[in-house]
């Protein structure tokens, strides 16, 4: 791609990486304060119980113990509608019962063993469908269906669409629970100075979630609460719930000393927030020529004990079915259900990869049935730039949502076709792919593909400040957290581009509520789009002030900025460099921006097409990934090297999830059986070949410098692509992820005889 | 489980950390990782699994990479420990830092010091390593960002740069 920019589009080195390699970068659990105490959490051994008595006297009197808190000691204010600070009812094995703070971690652990708890055991339910039965135990008093109703969104009239369809295809697809597993576990450190509170936390939402929650629950004025995230050891859309910060703040207040509490790895799997299991039933009705006429996806999502951000997860299951293929009638129905499993939450891609799995495998089954190459089918029927048929519903002056349902609105850009063609070319689809199930022998190879559509990053209130200093340094202040994806670097590049200064002149100040304007949660792949737009506008406002200064210094009425030089518009005089003008400033000059980036004319979405070659061992059910090509339309790529790393990492992360990651729960005890790296096995460095990442699409007309969302889209097509490749190799369809050898072998046994 | 909590006796321990002799009082149950991080404030080695499964806490014990979370402090009495902070003072390590940065060998950075310590030992022991060697030398290290391809590129780059 032709790059007209000096900083945007360049492979700038990741800011802060050298400090991380040297071990100098401090994460929350690396921090210490004078007089620091260590917190530990007592967790429930029961899946559902009411605490009838609790005695902490022995723990309180143990040497080195400074504070113990139970549900009897905490404020009444809830963290979320369904989550108290501490609750006399525990709802999963691992739910929080009490917390202690002591001189060192072993002393805190010893104190936990001295707390005496009597429980009245309540009946538990683990399966979402069972939890919806009339006689099921109630996980929460309001009932097990979250919000008391299913989420339904639709376009057109699916009943009419199915009635008119020439053929109808159906399938039911399941996905299991797995953990986000950031390498850094959750941690928080709280320190009071009088009635002022500072909390350092593994948080991806310190302005909009943690600071607000702390102030509200503790009854402290917002301006006296400061929240900081120094570095985040992996966010992945996780680490946003508020209970930990509140508990640590309460411990610190009671002890009169700062307290830090770090989750252990098993706690992270239990008390963190995992991806929910889902059961997804999909129906697609097609016309004689194969064109989809009606698509309906119904999901039941097992939210676990607390819903956290689960509503959004459910909604996102439907995105592909509602919008990836041109179709006049589409409907999504989602039930989010409480059970006595550990709480679900949000994890990279939310429900989208789960819904796409169902959609993309059923589409391959349609193509096979029509004897059409699945690439050709997608090239013919994928949603085009013009969007879906139908009538716009959003009022004309309102911003269009980037989780679209309605028809009659175009995309700002749509690179699906570019991704399909470039990815197919790269993997050699047209030369190599043979019809499904035509391979033989004990090891069979096949090619598969799947597409993805995802939020473009629209919709968050974003603010930024850009200060130009006489020292020649540029300070950019944004309230968001770099969760590890590299937003510090990308936002610095955007500022450097607008101001036409070298990147090493830019200092990024982020993730501290005392030093930055309010920032949005780092979620929905929105940072480059939303905060990037805010940084761009703030930098433009700062540049305008600098232009005035330059004009005054040059004694002309108007200047232009070209290649880092202010020039008189008539070029009559020698120019001044940006740095020269900055050094002539009497003080700091600040540009600010506050906006909600998006469009009232266009839907802004990101797109992807993934291609994979697999080998299936027919006797063992083992899968090997031989090649993986990920083609992405995320508009203009601000930093190709970081973007390739992010896409490659997302695909590798999700290949592990596709092939083996699953948290098993014993339904007699409610105990999670494998909360460790060894048994919930993440992708290792020797598992998969290098991912081939390509960005074949052009810039978006609306995003900052043409950029769209990137962080989550690469996980969206993975399950479908792998399942379709397995079907191509073996002739066997997979309906449940992860695709463990047991499940693959079972599918071979069940379907194999019918095929051969 | 005992109702009566007795303070645990501490043990005096002397060892060398990053070339400096240290005398430290530890409880017998204190791990090497806890001692380094909480008593010596050497936080480059990271806690992530607490049981030798991920490599984030890797340090050198008598110049060989080990999991600091999986050793008790008392087990390394009179031995030589070098953490990533200690490596940073050695010639040759800056090239590894530069190579990781040049090839973007990390994302969130939490596992990165562990990888860097292992990469140091790998390069020292296998100056002719290829990509496959490097992958197997680093196989005990988990990076959940899965920046693996960039990490391998970073170590290959470091091999070229380290004299």
Coordinates of N, CA and C in Angstrom, one line a residue, chain B residues 7-117:
Chain B
X7 N 3.9 -18.8 65.4 CA 4.8 -18.1 64.4 C 5.8 -19.1 63.9
X8 N 6.0 -19.0 62.6 CA 7.0 -20.0 62.0 C 8.4 -19.5 62.2
X9 N 9.3 -20.4 62.6 CA 10.7 -20.0 62.8 C 11.3 -19.6 61.5
X10 N 12.1 -18.5 61.5 CA 12.8 -18.1 60.3 C 14.2 -18.7 60.3
X11 N 14.7 -18.9 59.1 CA 16.0 -19.5 58.9 C 16.9 -18.4 58.3
X12 N 18.1 -18.3 58.8 CA 19.1 -17.4 58.1 C 19.7 -18.1 56.9
X13 N 19.8 -17.3 55.9 CA 20.2 -17.8 54.6 C 21.2 -16.9 54.0
X14 N 22.3 -17.5 53.4 CA 23.2 -16.6 52.7 C 23.3 -17.1 51.3
X15 N 23.3 -16.3 50.3 CA 23.5 -16.7 48.9 C 23.9 -15.4 48.1
X16 N 24.3 -15.7 46.9 CA 24.7 -14.6 46.0 C 23.6 -14.3 45.1
X17 N 23.2 -13.0 45.0 CA 22.1 -12.6 44.1 C 22.7 -11.5 43.2
X18 N 22.7 -11.8 41.9 CA 23.3 -10.8 41.0 C 24.7 -10.3 41.4
X19 N 25.5 -11.3 41.9 CA 26.9 -11.0 42.2 C 27.1 -10.4 43.5
X20 N 26.1 -10.2 44.3 CA 26.2 -9.6 45.6 C 25.8 -10.6 46.7
X21 N 26.6 -10.7 47.8 CA 26.3 -11.6 48.8 C 25.1 -11.1 49.6
X22 N 24.1 -11.9 49.9 CA 23.0 -11.5 50.7 C 22.8 -12.4 51.9
X23 N 22.5 -11.9 53.0 CA 22.1 -12.7 54.2 C 20.6 -12.3 54.5
X24 N 19.8 -13.3 54.5 CA 18.3 -13.1 54.5 C 17.7 -14.0 55.5
X25 N 16.7 -13.5 56.3 CA 15.9 -14.4 57.1 C 14.6 -14.8 56.3
X26 N 14.4 -16.1 56.2 CA 13.2 -16.5 55.5 C 12.5 -17.6 56.3
X27 N 11.2 -17.7 56.1 CA 10.5 -18.9 56.5 C 10.9 -20.1 55.6
X28 N 10.9 -21.3 56.2 CA 11.3 -22.4 55.3 C 10.4 -22.6 54.1
X29 N 9.1 -22.2 54.2 CA 8.2 -22.4 53.1 C 8.3 -21.3 52.1
X30 N 9.1 -20.3 52.3 CA 9.2 -19.2 51.3 C 9.9 -19.7 50.1
X31 N 9.3 -19.4 48.9 CA 9.9 -19.8 47.6 C 11.0 -18.8 47.3
X32 N 11.9 -19.3 46.4 CA 12.9 -18.4 45.9 C 12.3 -17.1 45.2
X33 N 11.2 -17.4 44.5 CA 10.5 -16.3 43.8 C 10.0 -15.2 44.8
X34 N 9.3 -15.7 45.9 CA 8.8 -14.8 46.9 C 9.9 -14.0 47.5
X35 N 11.0 -14.7 47.8 CA 12.1 -14.0 48.4 C 12.7 -12.9 47.5
X36 N 12.9 -13.2 46.2 CA 13.5 -12.3 45.3 C 12.5 -11.1 45.2
X37 N 11.3 -11.3 45.0 CA 10.3 -10.3 44.7 C 9.9 -9.4 46.0
X38 N 9.6 -10.1 47.1 CA 9.1 -9.4 48.2 C 10.1 -8.9 49.2
X39 N 11.3 -9.6 49.3 CA 12.3 -9.2 50.2 C 13.4 -8.4 49.6
X40 N 13.7 -8.8 48.3 CA 14.8 -8.1 47.7 C 14.3 -7.1 46.6
X41 N 13.0 -7.1 46.4 CA 12.3 -6.2 45.4 C 12.9 -6.4 44.0
X42 N 13.3 -7.6 43.7 CA 13.7 -7.9 42.3 C 12.5 -8.5 41.6
X43 N 11.7 -7.6 40.9 CA 10.4 -8.1 40.4 C 10.4 -8.4 39.0
X44 N 11.6 -8.6 38.4 CA 11.7 -9.0 37.0 C 11.2 -10.4 36.8
X45 N 11.5 -11.3 37.7 CA 10.9 -12.6 37.6 C 9.5 -12.5 38.1
X46 N 8.5 -13.0 37.3 CA 7.1 -12.8 37.5 C 6.4 -14.1 38.0
X47 N 5.5 -13.9 39.0 CA 4.6 -15.0 39.4 C 3.5 -15.2 38.4
X48 N 3.2 -16.4 37.9 CA 2.1 -16.6 37.0 C 1.4 -17.9 37.2
X49 N 2.2 -19.0 37.6 CA 1.5 -20.3 37.8 C 1.8 -20.9 39.1
X50 N 2.9 -20.5 39.8 CA 3.3 -20.9 41.1 C 3.7 -22.4 41.2
X51 N 3.9 -23.0 40.0 CA 4.2 -24.5 40.1 C 5.0 -24.9 38.9
X52 N 5.9 -24.1 38.4 CA 6.8 -24.5 37.4 C 6.2 -24.9 36.0
X53 N 5.1 -24.2 35.7 CA 4.4 -24.6 34.4 C 4.5 -23.6 33.3
X54 N 5.1 -22.4 33.6 CA 5.0 -21.4 32.6 C 6.3 -20.6 32.3
X55 N 7.3 -20.6 33.2 CA 8.5 -20.0 32.8 C 8.7 -18.5 33.1
X56 N 7.6 -17.9 33.5 CA 7.6 -16.4 33.7 C 8.6 -16.0 34.8
X57 N 8.9 -16.9 35.7 CA 9.7 -16.6 36.9 C 11.2 -17.1 36.7
X58 N 11.6 -17.3 35.4 CA 12.9 -17.9 35.2 C 14.1 -17.1 35.7
X59 N 15.0 -17.6 36.4 CA 16.2 -17.0 36.8 C 17.3 -18.0 36.6
X60 N 18.6 -17.5 36.7 CA 19.7 -18.5 36.5 C 20.2 -18.9 37.9
X61 N 20.3 -20.2 38.1 CA 20.8 -20.8 39.3 C 22.2 -21.4 38.9
X62 N 23.3 -20.9 39.4 CA 24.6 -21.3 39.0 C 24.6 -21.3 37.4
X63 N 24.1 -20.3 36.8 CA 24.1 -20.0 35.4 C 23.1 -20.9 34.6
X64 N 22.3 -21.7 35.2 CA 21.4 -22.5 34.5 C 20.0 -22.0 34.8
X65 N 19.1 -21.9 33.7 CA 17.8 -21.4 33.9 C 16.9 -22.4 34.8
X66 N 16.2 -21.8 35.8 CA 15.3 -22.6 36.6 C 14.0 -21.8 36.9
X67 N 13.0 -22.5 37.4 CA 11.8 -21.8 37.8 C 12.0 -21.4 39.2
X68 N 12.0 -20.1 39.5 CA 12.1 -19.6 40.9 C 10.9 -19.9 41.7
X69 N 9.8 -20.1 41.1 CA 8.6 -20.4 41.9 C 8.6 -21.8 42.4
X70 N 9.5 -22.6 41.9 CA 9.4 -24.1 42.1 C 10.6 -24.5 43.0
X71 N 11.3 -23.5 43.6 CA 12.4 -23.8 44.5 C 12.1 -23.1 45.8
X72 N 12.4 -23.7 46.9 CA 12.4 -23.0 48.2 C 13.6 -22.2 48.3
X73 N 13.5 -21.0 49.0 CA 14.7 -20.2 49.1 C 15.8 -21.0 49.8
X74 N 15.4 -21.8 50.8 CA 16.4 -22.5 51.6 C 17.2 -23.5 50.7
X75 N 16.6 -23.9 49.6 CA 17.3 -24.9 48.7 C 18.5 -24.3 48.0
X76 N 18.5 -23.0 47.9 CA 19.5 -22.3 47.1 C 20.6 -21.6 48.0
X77 N 20.6 -22.0 49.3 CA 21.6 -21.4 50.2 C 23.0 -21.7 49.6
X78 N 23.8 -20.6 49.7 CA 25.2 -20.6 49.2 C 25.4 -20.8 47.7
X79 N 24.3 -20.7 47.0 CA 24.3 -20.8 45.5 C 24.3 -19.4 44.9
X80 N 24.5 -19.4 43.6 CA 24.5 -18.1 42.8 C 23.3 -17.9 42.0
X81 N 22.5 -16.9 42.3 CA 21.3 -16.6 41.6 C 21.5 -15.3 40.7
X82 N 21.1 -15.4 39.5 CA 21.2 -14.2 38.6 C 19.8 -14.0 38.1
X83 N 19.2 -12.8 38.3 CA 17.9 -12.5 37.8 C 18.0 -11.7 36.5
X84 N 16.9 -11.4 35.9 CA 17.0 -10.6 34.7 C 17.6 -9.2 35.0
X85 N 17.4 -8.7 36.2 CA 18.1 -7.4 36.6 C 19.6 -7.6 36.6
X86 N 20.0 -8.7 37.0 CA 21.5 -9.0 37.0 C 22.0 -9.2 35.6
X87 N 21.3 -9.9 34.8 CA 21.7 -10.0 33.4 C 21.9 -8.7 32.7
X88 N 21.0 -7.7 33.1 CA 21.0 -6.4 32.4 C 22.4 -5.7 32.6
X89 N 23.1 -6.2 33.6 CA 24.4 -5.6 33.9 C 25.5 -6.3 33.1
X90 N 25.2 -7.4 32.4 CA 26.2 -8.2 31.7 C 26.4 -7.8 30.2
X91 N 27.6 -7.9 29.7 CA 27.8 -7.6 28.3 C 27.0 -8.7 27.5
X92 N 26.5 -8.3 26.4 CA 25.8 -9.3 25.6 C 24.3 -9.2 25.8
X93 N 23.8 -8.8 27.0 CA 22.4 -8.8 27.2 C 21.7 -7.7 26.5
X94 N 22.4 -6.5 26.4 CA 21.8 -5.4 25.7 C 21.4 -5.8 24.2
X95 N 22.2 -6.6 23.6 CA 21.9 -7.0 22.2 C 20.6 -7.9 22.2
X96 N 20.4 -8.6 23.3 CA 19.1 -9.4 23.3 C 18.0 -8.4 23.5
X97 N 18.1 -7.5 24.3 CA 17.0 -6.5 24.5 C 16.8 -5.8 23.2
X98 N 17.8 -5.3 22.5 CA 17.6 -4.6 21.2 C 17.0 -5.5 20.2
X99 N 17.4 -6.8 20.2 CA 16.8 -7.7 19.2 C 15.4 -8.0 19.5
X100 N 15.0 -8.2 20.7 CA 13.6 -8.4 21.1 C 12.8 -7.1 20.6
X101 N 13.3 -6.0 20.9 CA 12.6 -4.7 20.5 C 12.5 -4.6 19.0
X102 N 13.6 -4.9 18.3 CA 13.6 -4.8 16.9 C 12.6 -5.7 16.2
X103 N 12.4 -6.9 16.8 CA 11.5 -7.9 16.2 C 10.1 -8.0 16.9
X104 N 9.9 -7.0 17.8 CA 8.7 -7.0 18.6 C 8.4 -8.3 19.3
X105 N 9.4 -8.8 20.0 CA 9.3 -10.1 20.6 C 8.6 -10.0 22.0
X106 N 7.4 -9.5 22.0 CA 6.6 -9.4 23.2 C 5.4 -8.5 23.0
X107 N 4.3 -8.7 23.7 CA 3.2 -7.8 23.6 C 2.9 -7.2 25.0
X108 N 2.2 -7.9 25.9 CA 2.0 -7.3 27.2 C 3.3 -7.2 28.0
X109 N 4.2 -8.1 27.7 CA 5.5 -8.1 28.3 C 5.7 -8.8 29.7
X110 N 4.6 -9.4 30.1 CA 4.7 -10.0 31.5 C 5.6 -11.3 31.5
X111 N 5.5 -12.1 30.4 CA 6.3 -13.3 30.3 C 7.7 -13.0 29.8
X112 N 7.9 -11.7 29.3 CA 9.0 -11.4 28.5 C 10.4 -11.5 29.3
X113 N 10.5 -11.1 30.5 CA 11.8 -11.3 31.2 C 12.1 -12.7 31.3
X114 N 11.2 -13.6 31.5 CA 11.4 -15.0 31.6 C 12.0 -15.5 30.3
X115 N 11.3 -15.1 29.2 CA 11.8 -15.5 27.9 C 13.3 -14.9 27.6
X116 N 13.5 -13.7 28.1 CA 14.8 -13.1 27.9 C 15.9 -13.9 28.6
X117 N 15.6 -14.3 29.8 CA 16.6 -15.1 30.6 C 16.9 -16.4 29.9

